[in-house]
C-alpha cells in the first residue's frame, strides 16, 4: 500500500492524463477540489512536488500563464500504479472529465475582467488565450457597471463565436 501523499500525486496525474490538454494551476486546483478528489492543501502539495520532480511540465511559452501537462515518463509510471487509486475515484475522474472537459478549457482559455475608470465608465478586458499565446484581446469601454458585469459573465459563452465572426469578416 502506498502512502497518502503518493496516492494524491497519482490522482493528480490521472486527472491530467484524462484531460489530455495542459491546464493552468488554478484550473487544476478547481477541478480537483470541487470534485472532492483531494483537499486544496493536499492538491497544492502534490502539484508542487510533481512540478519540482519534473513529473509534470509547463507547456506554455515564455510570457504566458504556466499550463501543466503530464510528462511521458509520468504517463508510463501511471500505467503501472494507477491501480493504487481507488476505482471509485478513477471512475469519477473519468466521468467528470468526459462531461466537463470543455468547461475546464473555457475557464483558462477565455479570460475576462473589468475595472472602473476615472471618468466613471468601465473598461472590460476580454481575451482568448492558447497554450502558447494570446489569440485575441479586446478592451471595451462601457457606460456602467451593469454592462461591464454582463460582458464579464457572458464572455466564456460568446468568445468562440465572436472570434470566428471577427476572423471571417476581417479576412473576407
CSV table of C-alpha atoms in Angstrom, one decimal:
chain,number,residue,atom,x,y,z
A,1,UNK,CA,0.0,0.0,0.0
A,2,UNK,CA,1.4,3.4,-1.0
A,3,UNK,CA,1.5,6.4,1.4
A,4,UNK,CA,-1.3,9.0,1.1
A,5,UNK,CA,0.9,11.7,-0.5
A,6,UNK,CA,1.9,9.3,-3.3
A,7,UNK,CA,-1.7,8.3,-3.9
A,8,UNK,CA,-2.6,12.1,-4.0
A,9,UNK,CA,0.1,12.6,-6.7
A,10,UNK,CA,-1.3,9.6,-8.7
A,11,UNK,CA,-4.8,11.1,-8.5
A,12,UNK,CA,-3.5,14.4,-9.9
A,13,UNK,CA,-1.5,12.7,-12.6
A,14,UNK,CA,-4.5,10.6,-13.5
A,15,UNK,CA,-6.8,13.6,-13.8
A,16,UNK,CA,-4.2,15.5,-16.0
A,17,UNK,CA,-3.8,12.4,-18.2
A,18,UNK,CA,-7.6,12.2,-18.7
A,19,UNK,CA,-7.8,15.9,-19.6
A,20,UNK,CA,-5.4,15.4,-22.4
A,21,UNK,CA,-4.6,19.1,-22.5
A,22,UNK,CA,-2.3,21.3,-20.5
A,23,UNK,CA,-4.1,23.2,-17.6
A,24,UNK,CA,-3.3,26.3,-15.6
A,25,UNK,CA,-2.7,25.8,-11.9
A,26,UNK,CA,-6.0,27.4,-10.8
A,27,UNK,CA,-8.0,25.2,-13.2
A,28,UNK,CA,-6.2,22.1,-11.8
A,29,UNK,CA,-6.9,23.1,-8.2
A,30,UNK,CA,-10.6,23.9,-9.0
A,31,UNK,CA,-11.2,20.7,-10.9
A,32,UNK,CA,-9.5,18.5,-8.2
A,33,UNK,CA,-11.0,20.2,-5.2
A,34,UNK,CA,-14.6,20.9,-6.4
A,35,UNK,CA,-15.0,17.2,-7.2
A,36,UNK,CA,-13.6,16.3,-3.7
A,37,UNK,CA,-10.8,14.1,-5.1
A,38,UNK,CA,-8.3,15.9,-2.8
A,39,UNK,CA,-8.4,18.8,-0.4
A,40,UNK,CA,-6.9,22.1,-1.6
A,41,UNK,CA,-3.8,21.8,0.6
A,42,UNK,CA,-3.2,18.1,-0.5
A,43,UNK,CA,-3.6,19.1,-4.1
A,44,UNK,CA,-1.3,22.1,-3.8
A,45,UNK,CA,1.4,19.9,-2.1
A,46,UNK,CA,1.1,17.2,-4.7
A,47,UNK,CA,1.2,19.7,-7.6
A,48,UNK,CA,4.3,21.4,-6.2
A,49,UNK,CA,6.0,18.1,-5.7
A,50,UNK,CA,5.2,16.9,-9.2
A,51,UNK,CA,6.5,20.2,-10.8
A,52,UNK,CA,9.6,20.1,-8.7
A,53,UNK,CA,10.3,16.5,-9.7
A,54,UNK,CA,9.6,17.1,-13.4
A,55,UNK,CA,6.7,14.7,-13.4
A,56,UNK,CA,4.5,17.4,-15.0
A,57,UNK,CA,5.9,20.1,-17.2
A,58,UNK,CA,5.0,23.6,-18.1
A,59,UNK,CA,3.8,23.6,-21.8
A,60,UNK,CA,3.2,27.4,-22.1
A,61,UNK,CA,5.6,29.6,-23.9
A,62,UNK,CA,7.5,32.4,-22.2
A,63,UNK,CA,5.3,35.2,-21.1
A,64,UNK,CA,2.1,33.1,-20.9
A,65,UNK,CA,0.5,31.7,-17.8
A,66,UNK,CA,2.0,28.3,-17.0
A,67,UNK,CA,0.0,25.3,-18.2
A,68,UNK,CA,0.9,21.9,-16.9
A,69,UNK,CA,0.8,18.5,-18.6
A,70,UNK,CA,1.8,15.1,-17.5
A,71,UNK,CA,5.2,14.0,-18.9
A,72,UNK,CA,5.6,10.8,-21.0
A,73,UNK,CA,7.7,9.3,-18.2
A,74,UNK,CA,4.9,10.0,-15.7
A,75,UNK,CA,2.3,8.6,-18.0
A,76,UNK,CA,4.4,5.4,-18.3
A,77,UNK,CA,4.6,5.2,-14.5
A,78,UNK,CA,0.9,5.9,-14.1
A,79,UNK,CA,0.2,2.8,-16.3
A,80,UNK,CA,1.9,0.7,-13.6
A,81,UNK,CA,0.5,2.4,-10.5
A,82,UNK,CA,-3.0,3.7,-11.4
A,83,UNK,CA,-4.5,0.7,-9.6
A,84,UNK,CA,-3.4,2.3,-6.3
A,85,UNK,CA,-6.1,5.0,-6.9
A,86,UNK,CA,-9.4,3.7,-5.6
A,87,UNK,CA,-11.5,2.5,-8.5
A,88,UNK,CA,-14.4,4.8,-7.4
A,89,UNK,CA,-12.1,7.8,-7.7
A,90,UNK,CA,-10.8,6.7,-11.1
A,91,UNK,CA,-14.3,6.2,-12.4
A,92,UNK,CA,-15.4,9.5,-11.1
A,93,UNK,CA,-12.4,11.3,-12.6
A,94,UNK,CA,-13.1,9.7,-16.0
A,95,UNK,CA,-16.8,10.7,-15.9
A,96,UNK,CA,-16.2,14.2,-14.7
A,97,UNK,CA,-13.6,14.9,-17.3
A,98,UNK,CA,-15.7,13.4,-20.0
A,99,UNK,CA,-18.7,15.6,-19.1
A,100,UNK,CA,-16.7,18.8,-18.2
A,101,UNK,CA,-13.6,18.9,-20.4
A,102,UNK,CA,-14.9,21.9,-22.4
A,103,UNK,CA,-15.9,23.8,-19.2
A,104,UNK,CA,-12.4,23.5,-17.8
A,105,UNK,CA,-10.8,24.6,-21.1
A,106,UNK,CA,-13.1,27.6,-21.2
A,107,UNK,CA,-12.1,28.5,-17.7
A,108,UNK,CA,-8.5,29.0,-18.7
A,109,UNK,CA,-8.8,29.9,-22.4
A,110,UNK,CA,-11.4,32.7,-22.0
A,111,UNK,CA,-10.3,35.5,-19.7
A,112,UNK,CA,-12.4,38.4,-18.7
A,113,UNK,CA,-12.1,41.3,-16.2
A,114,UNK,CA,-13.3,44.8,-15.7
A,115,UNK,CA,-12.4,47.9,-13.8
A,116,UNK,CA,-13.7,51.4,-13.2
A,117,UNK,CA,-12.2,54.4,-15.0
A,118,UNK,CA,-11.6,57.8,-13.5
A,119,UNK,CA,-14.5,59.3,-15.6
A,120,UNK,CA,-17.0,56.7,-14.1
A,121,UNK,CA,-17.0,54.4,-17.2
A,122,UNK,CA,-15.8,50.8,-17.1
A,123,UNK,CA,-13.1,49.1,-19.1
A,124,UNK,CA,-13.8,45.5,-19.9
A,125,UNK,CA,-10.9,43.3,-20.9
A,126,UNK,CA,-11.8,40.1,-22.9
A,127,UNK,CA,-9.2,37.7,-24.1
A,128,UNK,CA,-8.8,34.3,-25.7
A,129,UNK,CA,-5.6,32.5,-24.8
A,130,UNK,CA,-4.0,29.4,-26.1
A,131,UNK,CA,-1.1,27.4,-24.7
A,132,UNK,CA,1.4,29.4,-26.5
A,133,UNK,CA,0.0,33.0,-26.8
A,134,UNK,CA,-3.0,35.3,-26.7
A,135,UNK,CA,-5.2,34.8,-29.8
A,136,UNK,CA,-7.3,37.9,-29.3
A,137,UNK,CA,-7.7,40.7,-26.8
A,138,UNK,CA,-10.5,43.2,-26.7
A,139,UNK,CA,-10.7,46.3,-24.4
A,140,UNK,CA,-14.1,47.8,-24.4
A,141,UNK,CA,-15.3,50.9,-22.6
A,142,UNK,CA,-18.9,50.7,-21.4
A,143,UNK,CA,-21.0,53.3,-19.6
A,144,UNK,CA,-21.9,51.5,-16.4
A,145,UNK,CA,-21.1,48.5,-14.1
A,146,UNK,CA,-24.1,46.6,-15.2
A,147,UNK,CA,-22.9,46.4,-18.8
A,148,UNK,CA,-19.4,45.6,-17.6
A,149,UNK,CA,-20.6,42.7,-15.4
A,150,UNK,CA,-22.8,41.4,-18.3
A,151,UNK,CA,-19.8,41.3,-20.6
A,152,UNK,CA,-17.6,39.8,-17.9
A,153,UNK,CA,-20.1,37.0,-17.1
A,154,UNK,CA,-21.1,36.1,-20.7
A,155,UNK,CA,-17.6,36.2,-22.3
A,156,UNK,CA,-16.9,32.5,-22.0
A,157,UNK,CA,-20.2,31.6,-23.8
A,158,UNK,CA,-19.7,34.0,-26.6
A,159,UNK,CA,-15.9,34.1,-27.1
A,160,UNK,CA,-15.6,31.3,-29.7
A,161,UNK,CA,-18.4,32.5,-32.0
A,162,UNK,CA,-17.2,36.1,-31.7
A,163,UNK,CA,-13.7,35.2,-32.6
A,164,UNK,CA,-14.9,33.2,-35.7
A,165,UNK,CA,-17.1,36.2,-36.7
A,166,UNK,CA,-14.3,38.7,-36.5
A,167,UNK,CA,-11.9,36.5,-38.4
A,168,UNK,CA,-14.4,35.8,-41.1
A,169,UNK,CA,-15.2,39.5,-41.6
A,170,UNK,CA,-11.6,40.7,-41.5
A,171,UNK,CA,-10.3,38.0,-43.9
A,172,UNK,CA,-13.1,38.5,-46.5
